[in-house]
Short mmCIF file of C-alpha atoms and ligand atoms in Angstrom, two decimals:
data_model
loop_
_atom_site.label_atom_id
_atom_site.label_comp_id
_atom_site.label_asym_id
_atom_site.label_seq_id
_atom_site.Cartn_x
_atom_site.Cartn_y
_atom_site.Cartn_z
CA MET O 493 32.48 29.26 97.62
CA HIS O 494 33.86 25.82 96.68
CA ALA O 495 36.21 25.49 93.73
CA ARG O 496 34.25 24.29 90.71
CA GLU O 497 34.48 20.56 90.07
CA GLN O 498 36.60 19.52 87.07
CA TRP O 499 37.10 16.55 84.81
CA LYS O 500 40.21 14.60 85.73
CA SER O 501 41.51 13.91 82.24
CA ARG O 502 40.92 14.76 78.61
CA THR O 503 39.91 11.20 77.74
CA GLY O 504 37.66 11.17 80.76
CA PHE O 505 35.90 14.30 79.58
CA ILE O 506 35.53 13.07 76.00
CA LEU O 507 34.11 9.78 77.18
CA ALA O 508 31.71 11.57 79.51
CA ALA O 509 30.55 13.91 76.74
CA ALA O 510 30.35 10.98 74.34
CA GLY O 511 28.52 9.13 77.10
CA SER O 512 25.97 11.90 77.14
CA ALA O 513 25.66 11.86 73.38
CA VAL O 514 25.58 8.09 72.89
CA GLY O 515 22.43 6.69 74.37
CA LEU O 516 18.95 5.49 73.59
CA GLY O 517 18.98 8.12 70.87
CA ASN O 518 21.55 6.15 68.90
CA ILE O 519 20.56 2.57 69.50
CA TRP O 520 16.80 2.80 70.00
CA ARG O 521 15.56 6.04 68.49
CA PHE O 522 17.80 6.42 65.42
CA PRO O 523 17.09 2.98 63.90
CA TYR O 524 13.35 3.19 64.36
CA LEU O 525 13.19 6.68 62.89
CA ALA O 526 15.37 5.63 59.97
CA GLY O 527 13.05 2.65 59.50
CA GLU O 528 10.00 4.90 59.42
CA HIS O 529 11.59 7.50 57.17
CA GLY O 530 12.98 5.50 54.29
CA GLY O 531 16.34 4.19 55.54
CA GLY O 532 19.29 5.57 53.56
CA VAL O 533 17.97 9.08 52.98
CA PHE O 534 17.32 9.49 56.67
CA LEU O 535 20.85 8.33 57.48
CA ALA O 536 22.31 10.78 54.95
CA LEU O 537 20.28 13.74 56.23
CA TYR O 538 21.13 12.87 59.81
CA LEU O 539 24.87 12.77 59.05
CA ILE O 540 24.72 16.06 57.15
CA PHE O 541 22.98 17.76 60.05
CA VAL O 542 25.37 16.29 62.64
CA PHE O 543 28.47 17.53 60.83
CA THR O 544 27.18 21.00 59.93
CA ILE O 545 24.69 22.62 62.28
CA GLY O 546 24.87 20.01 65.03
CA ILE O 547 28.62 20.09 65.56
CA SER O 548 28.63 23.90 65.40
CA ILE O 549 26.08 24.14 68.17
CA LEU O 550 27.89 21.49 70.16
CA LEU O 551 31.06 23.55 69.91
CA ALA O 552 29.14 26.69 70.88
CA GLU O 553 27.74 24.95 73.95
CA LEU O 554 31.09 23.60 75.14
CA THR O 555 32.72 26.99 74.61
CA ILE O 556 29.98 28.93 76.37
CA GLY O 557 30.20 26.49 79.28
CA ARG O 558 33.96 26.73 79.60
CA ALA O 559 33.99 30.52 79.23
CA ALA O 560 31.27 31.07 81.82
CA LYS O 561 31.97 28.15 84.18
CA ARG O 562 28.24 27.87 84.78
CA GLN O 563 25.21 25.78 83.79
CA PRO O 564 22.95 27.30 81.09
CA ALA O 565 20.99 29.82 83.19
CA GLY O 566 24.15 31.17 84.85
CA ALA O 567 26.14 31.01 81.62
CA PHE O 568 23.67 33.04 79.56
CA ARG O 569 23.49 35.60 82.33
CA ALA O 570 27.25 35.78 82.93
CA LEU O 571 28.08 36.23 79.25
CA GLY O 572 25.01 37.98 77.86
CA GLY O 573 23.43 39.79 80.79
CA GLY O 574 20.03 39.43 82.45
CA ARG O 575 18.10 39.64 79.18
CA TRP O 576 19.43 36.26 78.14
CA VAL O 577 18.79 34.36 81.33
CA ALA O 578 15.42 33.12 80.07
CA ALA O 579 17.23 31.16 77.34
CA GLY O 580 19.07 29.35 80.10
CA TYR O 581 15.94 28.58 82.10
CA PHE O 582 14.49 27.23 78.95
CA GLY O 583 17.33 24.71 78.70
CA VAL O 584 17.09 23.70 82.33
CA ALA O 585 13.36 23.04 81.95
CA ALA O 586 13.81 21.15 78.67
CA ALA O 587 16.40 18.85 80.26
CA PHE O 588 13.90 18.05 82.94
CA PHE O 589 11.12 17.14 80.52
CA VAL O 590 13.36 15.08 78.25
CA LEU O 591 14.59 13.09 81.23
CA SER O 592 11.05 12.25 82.34
CA PHE O 593 10.30 10.14 79.25
CA TYR O 594 13.90 9.13 78.58
CA SER O 595 13.97 7.41 81.92
CA VAL O 596 10.84 5.43 81.11
CA VAL O 597 12.59 3.90 78.10
CA GLY O 598 15.72 3.50 80.25
CA GLY O 599 13.50 1.46 82.57
CA TRP O 600 12.51 -0.84 79.67
CA THR O 601 16.19 -1.60 79.07
CA LEU O 602 16.56 -2.63 82.71
CA ALA O 603 13.47 -4.81 82.40
CA TYR O 604 15.13 -6.52 79.42
CA VAL O 605 18.31 -7.13 81.39
CA VAL O 606 16.18 -8.97 83.91
CA LYS O 607 14.26 -10.81 81.19
CA ALA O 608 17.54 -12.00 79.68
CA THR O 609 18.74 -13.39 83.01
CA THR O 610 15.47 -15.13 83.80
CA GLY O 611 15.33 -16.82 80.40
CA ALA O 612 12.20 -14.93 79.27
CA LEU O 613 13.90 -14.19 75.93
CA ASP O 614 15.35 -17.67 75.33
CA GLY O 615 14.47 -19.01 71.90
CA ALA O 616 12.45 -15.84 71.14
CA THR O 617 11.02 -15.43 67.66
CA ALA O 618 9.92 -12.13 66.16
CA GLY O 619 6.33 -12.89 67.11
CA SER O 620 6.98 -13.87 70.70
CA ALA O 621 9.42 -10.98 71.21
CA GLY O 622 6.72 -8.58 70.01
CA GLN O 623 4.27 -9.95 72.54
CA VAL O 624 6.81 -9.67 75.35
CA PHE O 625 7.46 -6.03 74.48
CA ASN O 626 3.82 -5.03 74.17
CA ALA O 627 2.96 -6.74 77.42
CA LEU O 628 5.78 -4.91 79.21
CA ILE O 629 5.01 -1.38 78.07
CA ALA O 630 1.27 -1.70 78.64
CA ASP O 631 1.63 -3.01 82.19
CA PRO O 632 0.49 -0.43 84.75
CA LEU O 633 3.14 -1.28 87.37
CA LYS O 634 6.29 -2.91 86.08
CA PRO O 635 7.55 -0.21 83.71
CA VAL O 636 6.85 2.44 86.34
CA ALA O 637 8.88 0.48 88.87
CA TYR O 638 11.77 0.07 86.40
CA HIS O 639 11.60 3.77 85.59
CA GLY O 640 11.96 4.34 89.34
CA VAL O 641 15.03 2.10 89.51
CA PHE O 642 16.53 3.82 86.48
CA MET O 643 16.04 7.27 88.05
CA ALA O 644 17.49 6.01 91.32
CA LEU O 645 20.66 4.86 89.52
CA THR O 646 20.89 8.15 87.62
CA THR O 647 20.51 10.11 90.84
CA PHE O 648 23.14 7.99 92.54
CA ILE O 649 25.78 8.68 89.85
CA VAL O 650 25.02 12.42 89.81
CA LEU O 651 25.26 12.45 93.59
CA ARG O 652 28.82 11.16 93.42
CA GLY O 653 29.91 14.20 91.45
CA VAL O 654 31.60 15.09 88.19
CA ALA O 655 34.88 13.17 88.34
CA GLY O 656 33.97 10.45 90.83
CA GLY O 657 30.53 9.68 89.41
CA ILE O 658 30.02 10.81 85.84
CA GLU O 659 33.58 10.54 84.50
CA ALA O 660 34.44 7.29 86.25
CA THR O 661 31.27 5.56 85.06
CA SER O 662 31.67 6.69 81.45
CA LYS O 663 35.31 5.66 81.27
CA LEU O 664 34.47 2.14 82.28
CA LEU O 665 31.32 1.66 80.29
CA MET O 666 31.75 3.45 76.97
CA PRO O 667 34.60 1.25 75.66
CA ALA O 668 32.67 -1.86 76.67
CA LEU O 669 29.63 -0.65 74.76
CA PHE O 670 31.67 -0.08 71.65
CA ILE O 671 33.28 -3.52 71.66
CA LEU O 672 30.01 -5.32 72.19
CA LEU O 673 28.36 -3.34 69.44
CA LEU O 674 31.08 -4.38 66.98
CA VAL O 675 30.65 -8.04 67.90
CA LEU O 676 26.90 -7.84 67.40
CA VAL O 677 27.22 -6.02 64.09
CA GLY O 678 29.59 -8.74 62.93
CA ARG O 679 26.96 -11.34 63.77
CA ALA O 680 24.04 -9.44 62.24
CA VAL O 681 25.59 -8.59 58.86
CA THR O 682 26.46 -12.23 58.29
CA LEU O 683 22.89 -13.44 58.82
CA PRO O 684 21.22 -14.88 55.71
CA ASN O 685 19.41 -12.12 53.81
CA ALA O 686 21.11 -9.34 55.78
CA GLY O 687 21.98 -7.82 52.39
CA ALA O 688 18.38 -6.67 51.88
CA GLY O 689 18.69 -4.72 55.12
CA LEU O 690 21.95 -3.15 54.03
CA ALA O 691 20.34 -2.10 50.77
CA PHE O 692 17.47 -0.46 52.62
CA TYR O 693 19.85 1.27 54.99
CA LEU O 694 22.51 2.40 52.55
CA GLN O 695 20.62 3.19 49.34
CA LEU O 696 19.47 6.73 48.76
CA ASP O 697 15.91 6.93 47.60
CA PHE O 698 15.10 10.62 47.40
CA GLU O 699 11.48 10.03 46.57
CA LYS O 700 10.96 9.12 50.20
CA VAL O 701 11.96 12.56 51.50
CA THR O 702 9.16 14.70 52.94
CA GLY O 703 9.12 17.73 55.25
CA GLY O 704 8.54 15.28 58.08
CA THR O 705 11.70 13.35 57.18
CA VAL O 706 13.84 16.47 57.27
CA ILE O 707 12.62 17.71 60.64
CA ALA O 708 12.89 14.20 62.08
CA ALA O 709 16.51 13.95 60.90
CA LEU O 710 17.37 17.41 62.19
CA SER O 711 15.81 16.86 65.58
CA GLN O 712 17.45 13.45 65.78
CA ALA O 713 20.84 15.06 65.09
CA PHE O 714 20.32 17.51 67.98
CA PHE O 715 18.91 14.88 70.31
CA SER O 716 21.71 12.51 69.51
CA LEU O 717 24.46 15.10 70.08
CA SER O 718 22.76 16.21 73.32
CA VAL O 719 22.55 19.82 72.12
CA GLY O 720 19.81 22.40 72.42
CA LEU O 721 19.19 22.36 76.14
CA GLY O 722 22.52 23.16 77.71
CA ALA O 723 23.78 19.71 78.77
CA MET O 724 27.00 20.40 76.88
CA ILE O 725 27.22 23.89 78.40
CA THR O 726 27.14 22.21 81.77
CA TYR O 727 29.77 19.60 80.81
CA GLY O 728 31.93 22.32 79.23
CA SER O 729 31.82 24.25 82.47
CA TYR O 730 33.91 21.55 84.16
CA LEU O 731 36.58 21.72 81.47
CA ASP O 732 40.11 22.98 81.84
CA VAL O 733 41.47 25.64 79.44
CA ARG O 734 44.22 23.29 78.33
CA GLU O 735 41.79 21.14 76.33
CA SER O 736 41.11 21.90 72.68
CA LEU O 737 37.41 22.59 72.25
CA PRO O 738 37.18 21.95 68.49
CA LYS O 739 38.94 18.61 68.86
CA SER O 740 36.66 17.61 71.70
CA ALA O 741 33.56 18.53 69.70
CA ALA O 742 34.86 16.59 66.69
CA TRP O 743 35.51 13.49 68.77
CA VAL O 744 32.07 13.58 70.32
CA ALA O 745 30.36 13.97 66.93
CA ILE O 746 32.41 11.15 65.38
CA ILE O 747 31.79 8.72 68.23
CA ASP O 748 28.13 9.63 68.39
CA SER O 749 27.34 9.27 64.71
CA GLY O 750 29.60 6.21 64.49
CA VAL O 751 27.58 4.41 67.13
CA ALA O 752 24.29 5.41 65.48
CA PHE O 753 25.60 4.16 62.13
CA LEU O 754 26.63 0.81 63.63
CA ALA O 755 23.33 0.46 65.47
CA GLY O 756 21.54 0.95 62.15
CA LEU O 757 23.68 -1.73 60.48
CA LEU O 758 22.91 -4.10 63.31
CA ILE O 759 19.19 -3.52 63.42
CA PHE O 760 18.43 -3.39 59.69
CA SER O 761 20.48 -6.48 58.90
CA ALA O 762 18.47 -8.31 61.53
CA VAL O 763 15.10 -6.80 60.58
CA PHE O 764 15.43 -7.99 57.01
CA ALA O 765 17.00 -11.31 57.94
CA PHE O 766 13.95 -12.09 60.05
CA GLY O 767 11.40 -10.59 57.68
CA LEU O 768 10.26 -7.90 60.13
CA ASP O 769 8.84 -4.48 59.29
CA PRO O 770 11.48 -1.72 59.40
CA ALA O 771 8.75 0.86 60.06
CA ALA O 772 7.55 -0.92 63.20
CA GLY O 773 8.21 2.13 65.39
CA PRO O 774 9.55 2.34 68.94
CA GLY O 775 9.46 -1.43 69.46
CA LEU O 776 12.03 -2.03 66.72
CA THR O 777 15.14 -2.53 68.87
CA PHE O 778 13.26 -4.31 71.62
CA VAL O 779 11.65 -6.78 69.25
CA THR O 780 14.29 -7.35 66.59
CA LEU O 781 17.27 -7.97 68.79
CA PRO O 782 15.68 -10.57 71.06
CA ALA O 783 14.66 -12.33 67.84
CA ILE O 784 18.30 -12.46 66.70
CA PHE O 785 19.55 -13.51 70.09
CA GLY O 786 16.85 -16.16 70.31
CA GLN O 787 18.22 -17.86 67.18
CA MET O 788 21.89 -17.58 68.09
CA PRO O 789 24.07 -20.01 69.98
CA GLY O 790 24.89 -18.35 73.30
CA GLY O 791 22.09 -15.91 72.57
CA THR O 792 21.10 -15.51 76.20
CA ILE O 793 24.51 -14.16 77.10
CA PHE O 794 24.48 -11.76 74.16
CA ALA O 795 21.00 -10.60 75.07
CA PHE O 796 22.06 -9.99 78.62
CA ALA O 797 25.21 -8.13 77.59
CA PHE O 798 23.44 -6.07 74.95
CA PHE O 799 20.61 -4.85 77.14
CA LEU O 800 22.97 -4.19 79.99
CA LEU O 801 25.08 -2.00 77.77
CA LEU O 802 22.03 -0.29 76.32
CA ALA O 803 20.95 0.46 79.88
CA VAL O 804 24.39 1.82 80.59
CA ALA O 805 24.43 3.99 77.47
CA ALA O 806 21.05 5.32 78.55
CA LEU O 807 22.31 5.92 82.05
CA THR O 808 25.34 8.01 81.02
CA SER O 809 22.97 10.17 78.95
CA ALA O 810 20.36 10.46 81.68
CA VAL O 811 23.10 11.55 84.05
CA SER O 812 23.93 14.49 81.78
CA LEU O 813 20.27 15.47 81.65
CA LEU O 814 19.91 15.42 85.44
CA GLU O 815 23.20 17.27 85.88
CA VAL O 816 21.73 20.37 84.15
CA PRO O 817 19.04 21.20 86.76
CA VAL O 818 21.25 19.88 89.58
CA ALA O 819 24.08 22.25 88.61
CA TYR O 820 21.48 25.00 88.34
CA LEU O 821 20.28 24.52 91.94
CA MET O 822 23.88 24.27 93.13
CA ASP O 823 25.20 27.34 91.27
CA GLU O 824 22.24 29.64 91.56
CA HIS O 825 20.63 28.66 94.83
CA GLY O 826 23.49 27.26 96.85
CA VAL O 827 21.78 23.87 97.29
CA SER O 828 24.16 20.97 98.01
CA ARG O 829 24.77 18.43 95.23
CA ARG O 830 23.21 15.74 97.38
CA ARG O 831 19.98 17.57 98.08
CA ALA O 832 19.63 18.84 94.54
CA ALA O 833 20.11 15.38 93.04
CA LEU O 834 17.70 13.67 95.43
CA LEU O 835 14.99 16.29 95.08
CA LEU O 836 15.16 16.55 91.30
CA GLY O 837 15.52 12.81 90.82
CA ALA O 838 12.29 12.29 92.76
CA ILE O 839 10.40 14.96 90.80
CA VAL O 840 11.50 13.57 87.45
CA PHE O 841 10.33 10.14 88.56
CA LEU O 842 6.84 11.49 89.28
CA LEU O 843 6.76 13.44 86.06
CA GLY O 844 7.62 10.31 84.04
CA ILE O 845 4.75 8.22 85.40
CA PRO O 846 2.08 9.62 83.03
CA SER O 847 4.39 8.91 80.06
CA SER O 848 4.72 5.31 81.10
CA LEU O 849 1.00 4.86 81.73
CA SER O 850 0.16 6.48 78.40
CA LEU O 851 1.27 3.28 76.66
CA GLY O 852 -1.24 1.20 78.60
CA VAL O 853 -4.06 2.16 80.93
CA TRP O 854 -3.98 5.85 80.01
CA SER O 855 -3.77 5.38 76.28
CA ASP O 856 -7.08 7.15 75.74
CA PHE O 857 -5.82 10.38 77.22
CA THR O 858 -4.26 12.58 74.55
CA LEU O 859 -2.67 16.03 74.25
CA PHE O 860 -2.93 17.59 70.79
CA GLY O 861 -3.87 14.18 69.50
CA LEU O 862 -0.82 12.43 70.96
CA GLY O 863 -0.44 10.15 73.95
CA VAL O 864 1.53 11.70 76.83
CA MET O 865 4.78 9.95 75.95
CA ASP O 866 4.58 10.89 72.26
CA PHE O 867 3.62 14.39 73.21
CA MET O 868 6.62 14.78 75.54
CA ASP O 869 8.94 13.33 72.91
CA SER O 870 7.62 15.53 70.08
CA ALA O 871 7.34 18.70 72.16
CA THR O 872 10.90 18.43 73.44
CA THR O 873 12.72 17.09 70.40
CA LYS O 874 10.79 18.82 67.61
CA ILE O 875 10.11 22.15 69.32
CA LEU O 876 12.07 22.84 72.52
CA MET O 877 15.45 21.50 71.43
CA PRO O 878 15.48 23.05 67.93
CA PHE O 879 14.26 26.31 69.44
CA GLY O 880 16.95 26.12 72.13
CA SER O 881 19.47 25.53 69.36
CA ILE O 882 18.33 28.65 67.51
CA LEU O 883 18.77 30.74 70.65
CA LEU O 884 22.16 29.21 71.28
CA SER O 885 23.51 29.84 67.83
CA LEU O 886 22.18 33.38 67.68
CA PHE O 887 23.69 34.05 71.08
CA ALA O 888 27.04 32.57 70.11
CA GLY O 889 27.13 34.22 66.68
CA TRP O 890 25.82 37.69 67.46
CA VAL O 891 26.06 38.41 71.16
CA VAL O 892 29.25 36.87 72.49
CA TYR O 893 31.18 35.90 69.39
CA PRO O 894 34.43 37.78 70.22
CA ARG O 895 34.52 36.33 73.72
CA LEU O 896 33.91 32.80 72.44
CA ALA O 897 36.44 33.19 69.63
CA ARG O 898 39.08 34.07 72.23
CA GLU O 899 38.05 31.08 74.33
CA LEU O 900 38.22 28.80 71.30
CA MET O 901 41.74 29.92 70.43
CA GLN O 902 42.91 28.49 73.72
CA PRO O 903 45.02 26.41 73.48
CA ALA O 904 44.76 25.96 69.71
CA GLY O 905 46.01 29.43 68.73
CA ASP O 906 45.67 30.95 65.26
CA ARG O 907 45.76 27.56 63.57
CA ILE O 908 42.01 27.46 63.80
CA ALA O 909 41.35 30.94 62.40
CA ILE O 910 39.66 29.69 59.23
CA PRO O 911 37.50 26.97 60.80
CA LEU O 912 36.58 29.56 63.39
CA ARG O 913 35.26 31.88 60.73
CA VAL O 914 33.20 29.09 59.19
CA TRP O 915 31.83 28.27 62.61
CA GLY O 916 30.88 31.92 63.12
CA ILE O 917 28.96 31.98 59.84
CA VAL O 918 27.09 28.80 60.71
CA CYS O 919 26.13 30.21 64.12
CA LYS O 920 25.16 33.61 62.79
CA PHE O 921 23.23 32.73 59.66
CA LEU O 922 23.16 29.21 58.43
CA GLY O 923 22.19 27.40 61.62
CA PRO O 924 19.27 29.60 62.71
CA ALA O 925 18.00 30.02 59.15
CA ALA O 926 18.08 26.29 58.42
CA ILE O 927 16.38 25.38 61.68
CA ILE O 928 13.62 27.96 61.24
CA TRP O 929 13.07 26.93 57.66
CA ILE O 930 12.89 23.25 58.55
CA MET O 931 10.57 23.83 61.49
CA ALA O 932 8.28 25.97 59.36
CA ALA O 933 8.31 23.48 56.48
CA SER O 934 7.37 20.65 58.79
CA LEU O 935 4.47 22.66 60.21
CA PHE O 936 3.01 23.14 56.75
CA SER O 937 3.70 19.71 55.36
N1 LIG T 2184 22.01 12.21 73.38
C1 LIG T 2184 21.22 11.30 74.16
C2 LIG T 2184 20.88 10.11 73.31
O1 LIG T 2184 21.13 10.12 72.11
O2 LIG T 2184 20.34 9.15 73.83
C3 LIG T 2184 19.98 11.95 74.72
C4 LIG T 2184 20.20 13.30 75.33
C5 LIG T 2184 21.06 13.45 76.40
C6 LIG T 2184 19.58 14.41 74.80
C7 LIG T 2184 21.30 14.70 76.94
C8 LIG T 2184 19.81 15.67 75.31
C9 LIG T 2184 20.68 15.79 76.37
F1 LIG T 2184 20.91 16.97 76.85
#
């Protein structure tokens, strides 16, 4: 058997894990959900969930991965025995489904990179940008083709392996994303009337909270941290024992929520500056930002850079999603990395096509009252991922706690005894109870 691949450096690993966490979830999904769910209260709930249950499950995933040196199916089996293997399969399957619609949106970002270079966004206003977006997503061919290109890029990076592909790409692209985001935020918050956006985004208005808000914030916290389906188990499995797991988890959570926070500042300043509707839904980022760029000197270059970096952020997340089933085929069935990546990349592409078409020619076809894309999104983020998170925390808290506690002490030692106990309580009781309660409440609301 080959030696297991490993990350080359600590920074490389953190950037790769942050690369998984930071993606469309932060820059596209978070702002539009916050816009639909009352702004400030959504932000507050999201942050609370990230730094309590979310970070605990993230830490559990990384620790399980490093202790078992396997992807989710192998890890649950190695640490918990055959009874637990189904929990791992569950994660592998969920990663697959998430990727199928994630890649469709990833394709839109590529389409916007092209639009920026061809001048299609030059001088855009909110109205014209809205038309451009609606025309793109409803087209029967173009978004499918871009989804294909996006999956091809994802497959290519995964093919090149852990250090040479995933780590190298993240190290280059994550810092660039961060710098560009800061520049854009600087521009957006100084737009006339941006203050109204900041008020919407930063003021807490508890009357707006419903059961739906709470489940949306919880599932966004999981989605954003990439937890609940074993992506972080897989990344943790390539980690050396010399790295501190709690520190790594803290860094990932800080970077991830920091980027989401900045993306919200950027989008809501612009939405209010241009008199757009914050509850406009999934088009929010794709419509608002071209409208800002269209009115800015040098806007074309900013538009190009922004959508390129959004595509890149999406790509480093998609890579972590594809790595889960790829590592599964490699570990459990002895398939080569190359074959596994090519085969699974192709299947995910096919699986994503109905999602893409559901926004245009197949819009009449619904599952449980939702179009295919909405159904995939809701089923994975509101059911599969929270359910996966319940299994993970119960497993970590009740089944393998002593083994994980030992793993976590390396190399930190007894210094983390107290945080460790808190973490154990969250995994054992608080996490599962809160998730079940929130899921149940949202069913009845
Ligand atoms: N965290 C990614 C984002 O916010 O865009 C999405 C994601 C990646 C979810 C990997 C789950 C996952 F396993």
